[in-house]
Short mmCIF file of C-alpha atoms in Angstrom, two decimals:
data_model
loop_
_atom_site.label_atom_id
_atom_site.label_comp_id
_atom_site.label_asym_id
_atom_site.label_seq_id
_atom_site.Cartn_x
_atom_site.Cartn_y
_atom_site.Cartn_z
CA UNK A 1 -0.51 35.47 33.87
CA UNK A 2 -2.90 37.84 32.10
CA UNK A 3 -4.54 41.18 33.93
CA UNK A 4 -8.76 40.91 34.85
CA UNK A 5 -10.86 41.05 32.14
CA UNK A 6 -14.68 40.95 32.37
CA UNK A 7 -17.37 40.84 29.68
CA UNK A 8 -20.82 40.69 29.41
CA UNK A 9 -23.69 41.15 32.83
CA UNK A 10 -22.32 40.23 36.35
CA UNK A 11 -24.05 40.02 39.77
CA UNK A 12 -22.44 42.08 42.27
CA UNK A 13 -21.26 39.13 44.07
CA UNK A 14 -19.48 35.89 43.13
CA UNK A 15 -21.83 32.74 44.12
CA UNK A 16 -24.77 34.55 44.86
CA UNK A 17 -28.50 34.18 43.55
CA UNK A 18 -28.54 35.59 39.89
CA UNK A 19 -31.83 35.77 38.06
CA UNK A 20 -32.52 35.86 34.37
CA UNK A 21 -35.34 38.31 33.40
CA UNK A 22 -37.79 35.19 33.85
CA UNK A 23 -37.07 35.11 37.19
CA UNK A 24 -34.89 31.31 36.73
CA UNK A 25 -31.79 31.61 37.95
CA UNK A 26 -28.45 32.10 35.45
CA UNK A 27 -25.74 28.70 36.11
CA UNK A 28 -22.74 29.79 37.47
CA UNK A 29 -19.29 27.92 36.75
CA UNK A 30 -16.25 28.31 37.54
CA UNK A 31 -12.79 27.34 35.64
CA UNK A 32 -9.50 27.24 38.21
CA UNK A 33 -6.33 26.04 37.65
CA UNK A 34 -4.01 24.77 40.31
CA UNK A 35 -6.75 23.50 42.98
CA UNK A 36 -8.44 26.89 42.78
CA UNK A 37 -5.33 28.87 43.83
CA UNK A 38 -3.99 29.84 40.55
CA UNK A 39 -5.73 31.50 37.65
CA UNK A 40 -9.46 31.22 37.73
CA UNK A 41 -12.92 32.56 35.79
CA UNK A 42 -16.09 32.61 36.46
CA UNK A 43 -18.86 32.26 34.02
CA UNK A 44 -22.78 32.65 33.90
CA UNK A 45 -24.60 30.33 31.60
CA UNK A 46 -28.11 30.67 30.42
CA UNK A 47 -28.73 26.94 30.90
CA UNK A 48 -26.71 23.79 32.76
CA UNK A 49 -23.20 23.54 31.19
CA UNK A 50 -23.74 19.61 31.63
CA UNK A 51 -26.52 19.04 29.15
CA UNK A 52 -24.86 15.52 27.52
CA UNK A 53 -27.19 13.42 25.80
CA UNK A 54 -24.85 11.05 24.39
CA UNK A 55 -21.39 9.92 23.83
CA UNK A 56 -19.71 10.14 20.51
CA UNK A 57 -16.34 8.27 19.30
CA UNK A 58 -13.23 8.40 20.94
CA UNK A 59 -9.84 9.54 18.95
CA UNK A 60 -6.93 8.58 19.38
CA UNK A 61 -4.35 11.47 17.97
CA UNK A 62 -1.20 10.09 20.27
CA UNK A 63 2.02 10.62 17.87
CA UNK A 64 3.94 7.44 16.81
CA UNK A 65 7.75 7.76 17.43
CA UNK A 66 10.78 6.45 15.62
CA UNK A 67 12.40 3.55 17.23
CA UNK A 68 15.87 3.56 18.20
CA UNK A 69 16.19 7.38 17.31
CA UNK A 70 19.97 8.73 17.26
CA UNK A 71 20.91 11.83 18.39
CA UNK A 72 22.04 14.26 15.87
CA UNK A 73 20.82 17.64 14.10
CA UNK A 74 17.88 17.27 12.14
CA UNK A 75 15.72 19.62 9.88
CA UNK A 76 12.12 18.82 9.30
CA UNK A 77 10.26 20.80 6.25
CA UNK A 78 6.68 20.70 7.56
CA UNK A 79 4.54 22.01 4.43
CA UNK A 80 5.60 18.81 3.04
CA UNK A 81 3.61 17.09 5.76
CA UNK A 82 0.09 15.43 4.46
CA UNK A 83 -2.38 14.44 7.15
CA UNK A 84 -3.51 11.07 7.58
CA UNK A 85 -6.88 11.88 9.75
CA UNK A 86 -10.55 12.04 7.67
CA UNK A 87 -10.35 15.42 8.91
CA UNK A 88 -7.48 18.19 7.85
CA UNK A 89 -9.16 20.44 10.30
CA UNK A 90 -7.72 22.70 13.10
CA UNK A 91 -7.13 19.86 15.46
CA UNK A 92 -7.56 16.63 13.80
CA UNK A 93 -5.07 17.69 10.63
CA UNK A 94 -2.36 18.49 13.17
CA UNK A 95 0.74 16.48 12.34
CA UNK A 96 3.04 16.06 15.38
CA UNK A 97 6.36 16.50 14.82
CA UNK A 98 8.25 16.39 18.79
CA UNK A 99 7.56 15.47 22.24
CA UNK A 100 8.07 15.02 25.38
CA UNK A 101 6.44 14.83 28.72
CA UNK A 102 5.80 18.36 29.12
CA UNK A 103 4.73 19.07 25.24
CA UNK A 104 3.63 18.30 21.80
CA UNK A 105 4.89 20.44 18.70
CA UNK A 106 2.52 19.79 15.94
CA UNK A 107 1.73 22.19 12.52
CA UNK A 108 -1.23 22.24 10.60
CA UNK A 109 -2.64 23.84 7.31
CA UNK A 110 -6.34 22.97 7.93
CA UNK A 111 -8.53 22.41 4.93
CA UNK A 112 -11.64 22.08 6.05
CA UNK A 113 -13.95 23.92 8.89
CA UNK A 114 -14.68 22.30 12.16
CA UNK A 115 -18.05 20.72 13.05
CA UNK A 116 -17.37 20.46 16.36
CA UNK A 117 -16.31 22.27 19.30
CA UNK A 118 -12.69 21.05 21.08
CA UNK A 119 -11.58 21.25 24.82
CA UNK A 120 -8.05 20.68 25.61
CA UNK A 121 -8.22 19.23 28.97
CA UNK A 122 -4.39 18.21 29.72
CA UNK A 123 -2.94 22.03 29.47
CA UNK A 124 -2.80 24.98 27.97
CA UNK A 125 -2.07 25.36 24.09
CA UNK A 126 0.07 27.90 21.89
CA UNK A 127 -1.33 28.43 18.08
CA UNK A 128 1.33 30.53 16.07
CA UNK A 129 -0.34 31.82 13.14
CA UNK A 130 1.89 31.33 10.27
CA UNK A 131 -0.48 32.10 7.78
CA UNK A 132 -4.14 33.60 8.05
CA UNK A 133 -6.85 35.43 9.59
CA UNK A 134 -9.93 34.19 11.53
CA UNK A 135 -11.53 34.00 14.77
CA UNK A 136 -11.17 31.87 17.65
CA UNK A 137 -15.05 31.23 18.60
CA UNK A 138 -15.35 30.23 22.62
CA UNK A 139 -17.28 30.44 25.68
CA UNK A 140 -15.15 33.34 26.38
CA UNK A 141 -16.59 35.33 23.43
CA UNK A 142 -15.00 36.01 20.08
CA UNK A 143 -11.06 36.72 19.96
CA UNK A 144 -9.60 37.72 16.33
CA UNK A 145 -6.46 36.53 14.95
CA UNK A 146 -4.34 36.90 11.98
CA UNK A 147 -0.82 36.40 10.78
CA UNK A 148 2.00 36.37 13.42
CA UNK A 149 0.12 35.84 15.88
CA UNK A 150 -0.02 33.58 19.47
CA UNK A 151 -2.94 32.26 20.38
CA UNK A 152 -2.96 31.28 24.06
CA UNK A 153 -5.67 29.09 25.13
CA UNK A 154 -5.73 28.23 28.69
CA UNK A 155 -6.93 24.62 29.57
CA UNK A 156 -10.98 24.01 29.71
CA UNK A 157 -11.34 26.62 27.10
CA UNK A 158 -14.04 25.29 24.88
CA UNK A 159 -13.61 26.48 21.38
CA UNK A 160 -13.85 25.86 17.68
CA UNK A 161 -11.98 28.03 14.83
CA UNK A 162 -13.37 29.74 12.27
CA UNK A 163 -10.87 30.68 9.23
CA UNK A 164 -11.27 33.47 7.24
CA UNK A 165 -8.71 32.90 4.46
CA UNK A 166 -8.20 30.66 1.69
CA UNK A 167 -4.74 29.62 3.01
CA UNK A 168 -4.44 29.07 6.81
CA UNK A 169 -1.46 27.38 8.77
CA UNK A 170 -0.56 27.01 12.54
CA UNK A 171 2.81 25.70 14.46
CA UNK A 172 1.01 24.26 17.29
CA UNK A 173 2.35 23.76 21.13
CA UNK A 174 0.07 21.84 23.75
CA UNK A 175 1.70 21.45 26.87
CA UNK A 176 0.51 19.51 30.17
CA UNK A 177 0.74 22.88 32.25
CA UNK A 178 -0.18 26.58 32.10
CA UNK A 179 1.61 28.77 29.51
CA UNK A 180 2.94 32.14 31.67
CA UNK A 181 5.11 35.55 30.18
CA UNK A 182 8.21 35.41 32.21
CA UNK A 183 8.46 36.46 35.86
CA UNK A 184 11.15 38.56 34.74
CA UNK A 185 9.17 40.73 32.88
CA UNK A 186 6.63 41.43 35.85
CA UNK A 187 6.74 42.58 39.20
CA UNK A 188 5.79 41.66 42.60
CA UNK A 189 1.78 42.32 41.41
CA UNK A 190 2.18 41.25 37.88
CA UNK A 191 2.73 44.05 36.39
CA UNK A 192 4.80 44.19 33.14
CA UNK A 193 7.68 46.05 34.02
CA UNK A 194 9.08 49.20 31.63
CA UNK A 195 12.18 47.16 30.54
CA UNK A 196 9.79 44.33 29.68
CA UNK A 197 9.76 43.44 25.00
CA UNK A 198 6.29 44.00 25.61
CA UNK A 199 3.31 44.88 28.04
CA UNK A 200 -0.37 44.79 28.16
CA UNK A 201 -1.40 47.24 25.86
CA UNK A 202 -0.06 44.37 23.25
CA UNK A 203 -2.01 41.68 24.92
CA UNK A 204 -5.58 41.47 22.84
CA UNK A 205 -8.55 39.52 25.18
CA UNK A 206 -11.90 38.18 23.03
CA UNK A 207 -13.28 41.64 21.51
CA UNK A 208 -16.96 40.31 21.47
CA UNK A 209 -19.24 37.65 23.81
CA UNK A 210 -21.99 36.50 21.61
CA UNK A 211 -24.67 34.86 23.79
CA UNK A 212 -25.89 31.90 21.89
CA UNK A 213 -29.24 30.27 23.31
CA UNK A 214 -29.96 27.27 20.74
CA UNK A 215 -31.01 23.65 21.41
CA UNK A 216 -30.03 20.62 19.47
CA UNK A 217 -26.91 18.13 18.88
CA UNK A 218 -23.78 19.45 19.61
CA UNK A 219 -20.21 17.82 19.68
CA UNK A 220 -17.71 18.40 21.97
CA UNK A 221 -14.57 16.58 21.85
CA UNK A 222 -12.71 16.81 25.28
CA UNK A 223 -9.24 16.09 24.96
CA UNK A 224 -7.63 13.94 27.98
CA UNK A 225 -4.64 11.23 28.23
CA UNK A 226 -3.73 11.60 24.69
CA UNK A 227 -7.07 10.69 23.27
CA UNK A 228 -10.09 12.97 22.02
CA UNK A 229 -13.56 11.47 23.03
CA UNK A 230 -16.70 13.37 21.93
CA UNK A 231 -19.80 13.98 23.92
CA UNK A 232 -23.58 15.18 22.25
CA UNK A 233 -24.89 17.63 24.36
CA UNK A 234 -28.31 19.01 23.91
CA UNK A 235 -27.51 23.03 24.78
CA UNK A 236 -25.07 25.41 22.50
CA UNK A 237 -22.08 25.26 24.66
CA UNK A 238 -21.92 29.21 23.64
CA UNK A 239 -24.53 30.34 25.87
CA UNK A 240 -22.39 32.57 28.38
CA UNK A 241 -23.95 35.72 29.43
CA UNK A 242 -20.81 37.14 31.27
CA UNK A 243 -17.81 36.18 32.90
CA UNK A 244 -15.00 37.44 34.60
CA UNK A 245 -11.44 36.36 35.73
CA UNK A 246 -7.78 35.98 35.08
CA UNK A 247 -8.15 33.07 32.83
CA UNK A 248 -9.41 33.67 29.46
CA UNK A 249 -8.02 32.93 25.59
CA UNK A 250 -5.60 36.41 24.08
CA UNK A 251 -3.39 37.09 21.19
CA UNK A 252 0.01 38.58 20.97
CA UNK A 253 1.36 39.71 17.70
CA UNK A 254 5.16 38.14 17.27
CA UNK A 255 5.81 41.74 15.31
CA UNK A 256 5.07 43.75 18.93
CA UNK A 257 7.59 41.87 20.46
CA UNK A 258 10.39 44.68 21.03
CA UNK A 259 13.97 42.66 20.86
CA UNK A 260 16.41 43.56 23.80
CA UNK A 261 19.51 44.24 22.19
CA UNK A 262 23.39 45.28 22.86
CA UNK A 263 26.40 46.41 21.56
CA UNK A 264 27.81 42.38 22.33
CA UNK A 265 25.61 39.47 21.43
CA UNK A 266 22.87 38.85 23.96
CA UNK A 267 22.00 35.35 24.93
CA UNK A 268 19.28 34.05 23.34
CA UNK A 269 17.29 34.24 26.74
CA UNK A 270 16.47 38.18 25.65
CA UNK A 271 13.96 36.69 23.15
CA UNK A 272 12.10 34.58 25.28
CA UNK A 273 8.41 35.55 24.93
CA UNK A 274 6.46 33.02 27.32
CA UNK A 275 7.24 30.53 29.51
CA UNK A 276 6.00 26.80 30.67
CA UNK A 277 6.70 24.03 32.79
CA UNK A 278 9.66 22.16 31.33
CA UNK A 279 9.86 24.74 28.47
CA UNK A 280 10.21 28.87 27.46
CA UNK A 281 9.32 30.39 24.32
CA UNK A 282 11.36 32.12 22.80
CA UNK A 283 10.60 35.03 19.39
CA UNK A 284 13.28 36.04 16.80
CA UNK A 285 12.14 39.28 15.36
CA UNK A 286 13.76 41.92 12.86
CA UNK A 287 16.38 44.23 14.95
CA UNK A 288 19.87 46.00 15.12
CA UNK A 289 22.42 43.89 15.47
CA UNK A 290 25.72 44.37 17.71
CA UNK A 291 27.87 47.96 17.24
CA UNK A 292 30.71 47.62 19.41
CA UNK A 293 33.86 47.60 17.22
CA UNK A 294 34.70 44.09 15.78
CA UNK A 295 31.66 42.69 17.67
CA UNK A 296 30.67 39.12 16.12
CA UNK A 297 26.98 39.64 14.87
CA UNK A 298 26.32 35.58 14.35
CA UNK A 299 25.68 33.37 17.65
CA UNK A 300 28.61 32.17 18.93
CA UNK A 301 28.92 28.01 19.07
CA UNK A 302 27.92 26.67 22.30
CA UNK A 303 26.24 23.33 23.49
CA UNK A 304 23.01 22.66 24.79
CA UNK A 305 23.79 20.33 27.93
CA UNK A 306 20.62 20.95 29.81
CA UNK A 307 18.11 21.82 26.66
CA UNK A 308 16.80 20.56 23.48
CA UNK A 309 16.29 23.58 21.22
CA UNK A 310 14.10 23.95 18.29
CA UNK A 311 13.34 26.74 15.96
CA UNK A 312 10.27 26.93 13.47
CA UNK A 313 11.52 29.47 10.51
CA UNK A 314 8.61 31.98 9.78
CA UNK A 315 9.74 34.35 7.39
CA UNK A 316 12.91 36.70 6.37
CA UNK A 317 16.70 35.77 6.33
CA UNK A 318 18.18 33.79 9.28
CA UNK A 319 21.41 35.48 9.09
CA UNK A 320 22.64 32.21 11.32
CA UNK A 321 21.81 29.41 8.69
CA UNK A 322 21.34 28.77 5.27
CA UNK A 323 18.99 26.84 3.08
CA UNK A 324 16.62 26.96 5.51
CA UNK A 325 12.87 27.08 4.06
CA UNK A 326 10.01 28.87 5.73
CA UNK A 327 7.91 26.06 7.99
CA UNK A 328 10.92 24.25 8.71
CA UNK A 329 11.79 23.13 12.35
CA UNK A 330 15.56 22.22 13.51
CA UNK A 331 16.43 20.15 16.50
CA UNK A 332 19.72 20.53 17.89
CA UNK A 333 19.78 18.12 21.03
CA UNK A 334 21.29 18.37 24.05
CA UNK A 335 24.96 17.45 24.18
CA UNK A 336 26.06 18.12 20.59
CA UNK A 337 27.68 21.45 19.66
CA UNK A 338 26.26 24.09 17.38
CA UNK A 339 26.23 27.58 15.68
CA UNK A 340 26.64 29.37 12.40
CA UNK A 341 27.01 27.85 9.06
CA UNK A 342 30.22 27.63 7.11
CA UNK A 343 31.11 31.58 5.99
CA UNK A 344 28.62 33.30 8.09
CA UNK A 345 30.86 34.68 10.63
CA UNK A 346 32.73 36.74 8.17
CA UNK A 347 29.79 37.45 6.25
CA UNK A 348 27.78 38.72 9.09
CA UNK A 349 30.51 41.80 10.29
CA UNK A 350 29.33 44.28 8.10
CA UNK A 351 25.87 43.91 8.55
CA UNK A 352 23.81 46.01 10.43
CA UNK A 353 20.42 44.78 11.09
CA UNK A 354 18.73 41.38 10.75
CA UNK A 355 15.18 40.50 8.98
CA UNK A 356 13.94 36.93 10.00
CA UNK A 357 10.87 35.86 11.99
CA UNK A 358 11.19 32.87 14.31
CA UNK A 359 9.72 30.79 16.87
CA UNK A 360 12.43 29.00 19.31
CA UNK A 361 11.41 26.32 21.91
CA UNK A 362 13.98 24.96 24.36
CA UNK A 363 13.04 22.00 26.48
CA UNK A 364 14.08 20.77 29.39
CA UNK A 365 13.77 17.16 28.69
CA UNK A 366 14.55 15.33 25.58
CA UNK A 367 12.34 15.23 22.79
CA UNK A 368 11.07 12.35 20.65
CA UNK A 369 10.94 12.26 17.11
CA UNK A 370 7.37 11.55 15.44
CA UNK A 371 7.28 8.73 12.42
CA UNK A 372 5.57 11.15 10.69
CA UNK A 373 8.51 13.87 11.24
CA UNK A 374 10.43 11.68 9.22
CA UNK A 375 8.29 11.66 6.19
CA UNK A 376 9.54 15.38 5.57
CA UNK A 377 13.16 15.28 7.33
CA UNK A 378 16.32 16.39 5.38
CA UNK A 379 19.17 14.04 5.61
CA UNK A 380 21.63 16.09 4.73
CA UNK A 381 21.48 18.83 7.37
CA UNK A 382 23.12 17.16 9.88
CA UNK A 383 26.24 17.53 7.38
CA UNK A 384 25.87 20.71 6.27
CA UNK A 385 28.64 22.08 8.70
CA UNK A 386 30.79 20.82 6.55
CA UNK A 387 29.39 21.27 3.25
CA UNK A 388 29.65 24.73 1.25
CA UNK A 389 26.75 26.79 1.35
CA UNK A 390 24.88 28.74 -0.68
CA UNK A 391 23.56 31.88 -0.23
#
């Protein structure tokens, strides 16, 4: 959950008569999750927010997966990945790489700005900024982004994405639920507590609500059951005049997350960052590494027997693994054994501190693998174990 924000002019009352200066009366709407009884906002529109005048094409983005998939480790270098759409933009370009009932991990290193707007209405979606700076444009207002970044966009967000920089790239996470920071981190009112890796202050709402009154043809793809299907509507979905709530888009910068740490190796649960239905979150971040005498400084091998995890490699040197490229994601399944490459237990006792950026996701359910995963998989990492490696 996310603290009240408000922005822009308000009546004193929700659902009561609010005029414009004209003396015709502002549209209210509201945008709840959970029948009403989670995380709402309320929003005052200059004109109808159901203006359609026509329907545009549906799209069907659902991944294709492998058939008869086995389960072993796999390592997928994503800024090989080409996109197939017409589009390489923010949502059409994405290339989806796993899944499962509760999620879609895609990446994407749009080309080309969007002519549209987008509404995801299945869940809530994650956009790690991997490279970039930009803005997230929405009926919330204007929220800025750049490198490192999450971008949490709760579910019925209308949006579109304007980049800023020659070279942009996202690792993308739609879910089917609501993304939340961990219950452990917050007390009985939702308050961040003081041990909490981060708190509010680090939590960045839209900075600006630009009020856009314009007629004309405007797409909106809504996304629902897998497939994108685009209405015309005659008013600038951007007309808000103010809004209030619980439920609104935000950024949090991976390098504010603070990492727990310990003079024994902490489970990797310290780093988790957010949390989901089926699924947590998890950021690796530069920090001290264990101090008490002859502590091992590398994770320890241990199976995943309830979890799938995966880790998309930002930047820096995974002191864990080895010839490991920025933008690639690993899958170790549930069931099969991992940890630490050949030589890095010894290696990693006289080191003091670690410098790597990460993203980890750990699922609850198994994942599928997309066909187009393939295209950019490395064979050979499900032997390299047992193959020397370099450093």
């Amino acid at each position: 959950m996310t603290f009240y924000h408000k922005m822009g002019i308000l009546p004193a009352k929700r659902h009561t008569v609010f005029r414009k200066p004209d003396g015709t009366m502002y549209r209210e709407q509201v945008i709840g999750t959970c029948g009403f009884s989670g995380n709402q906002a309320t929003l005052y529109h200059l004109n109808d927010p159901i203006s359609f005048k026509k329907m545009g094409k549906v799209y069907d983005l659902s991944p294709v997966y492998e058939e008869d998939p086995m389960v072993k480790y796999r390592l997928f270098n994503t800024f090989e990945l080409k996109t197939d759409a017409e589009s390489n933009d923010p949502i059409m370009g994405r290339n989806y790489v796993l899944a499962n009932e509760d999620l879609k991990i895609a990446t994407v290193a749009p080309e080309q700005e969007m002519n549209y707007f987008y509404r995801n209405s299945e869940g809530d979606e994650i956009l790690f900024v991997h490279e970039g700076e930009g803005t997230v444009e929405s009926i919330f207002g204007i929220l800025p982004y750049k490198t490192g970044d999450y971008i949490i966009i709760p579910v019925g967000t209308t949006y579109r994405i304007n980049m800023q920089t020659d070279s942009t790239r996202f690792l993308v996470i739609e879910t089917q639920d609501e993304i939340t920071i961990p219950k452990k981190y917050r007390n009985e009112f939702g308050q961040m507590l003081e041990n909490s890796p981060y708190c509010e202050r680090d939590i960045h709402p839209p900075s600006e609500l630009i009020t856009i009154d314009e007629k004309g043809e405007f797409e909106v793809r809504i996304k629902m059951n897998g497939k994108l299907t685009g209405y015309i509507q005659e008013q600038h979905p951007f007309d808000v005049v103010g809004w209030d709530g619980f439920l609104y888009p935000w950024t949090f910068n991976i390098a504010d997350f603070l990492p727990i740490t310990g003079q024994i190796l902490q489970p990797p649960s310290v780093h988790q960052t957010f949390a989901g239905t089926g699924f947590v979150i998890c950021s690796f971040v530069p920090r001290m590494l264990e101090y008490y005498p002859g502590a091992i400084k590398t994770p320890y091998f241990h199976s995943n027997v309830d979890s799938e995890e995966v880790l998309y490699y930002v930047n820096g040197n995974f002191h864990s693994r080895k010839g490991v490229d920025k933008g690639a994601i690993t899958l170790h399944p549930m069931g099969l054994t991992h940890g630490p490459h050949p030589g890095v237990l010894e290696a990693s006792l006289s080191v003091k501190e670690t410098n790597e950026f990460a993203v980890m996701i750990d699922t609850f359910k198994p994942l599928r693998v997309t066909k187009k995963a393939v295209q950019c998989e490395n064979e050979d990492y499900l032997y390299s174990w047992s193959q020397p490696q370099n450093s």
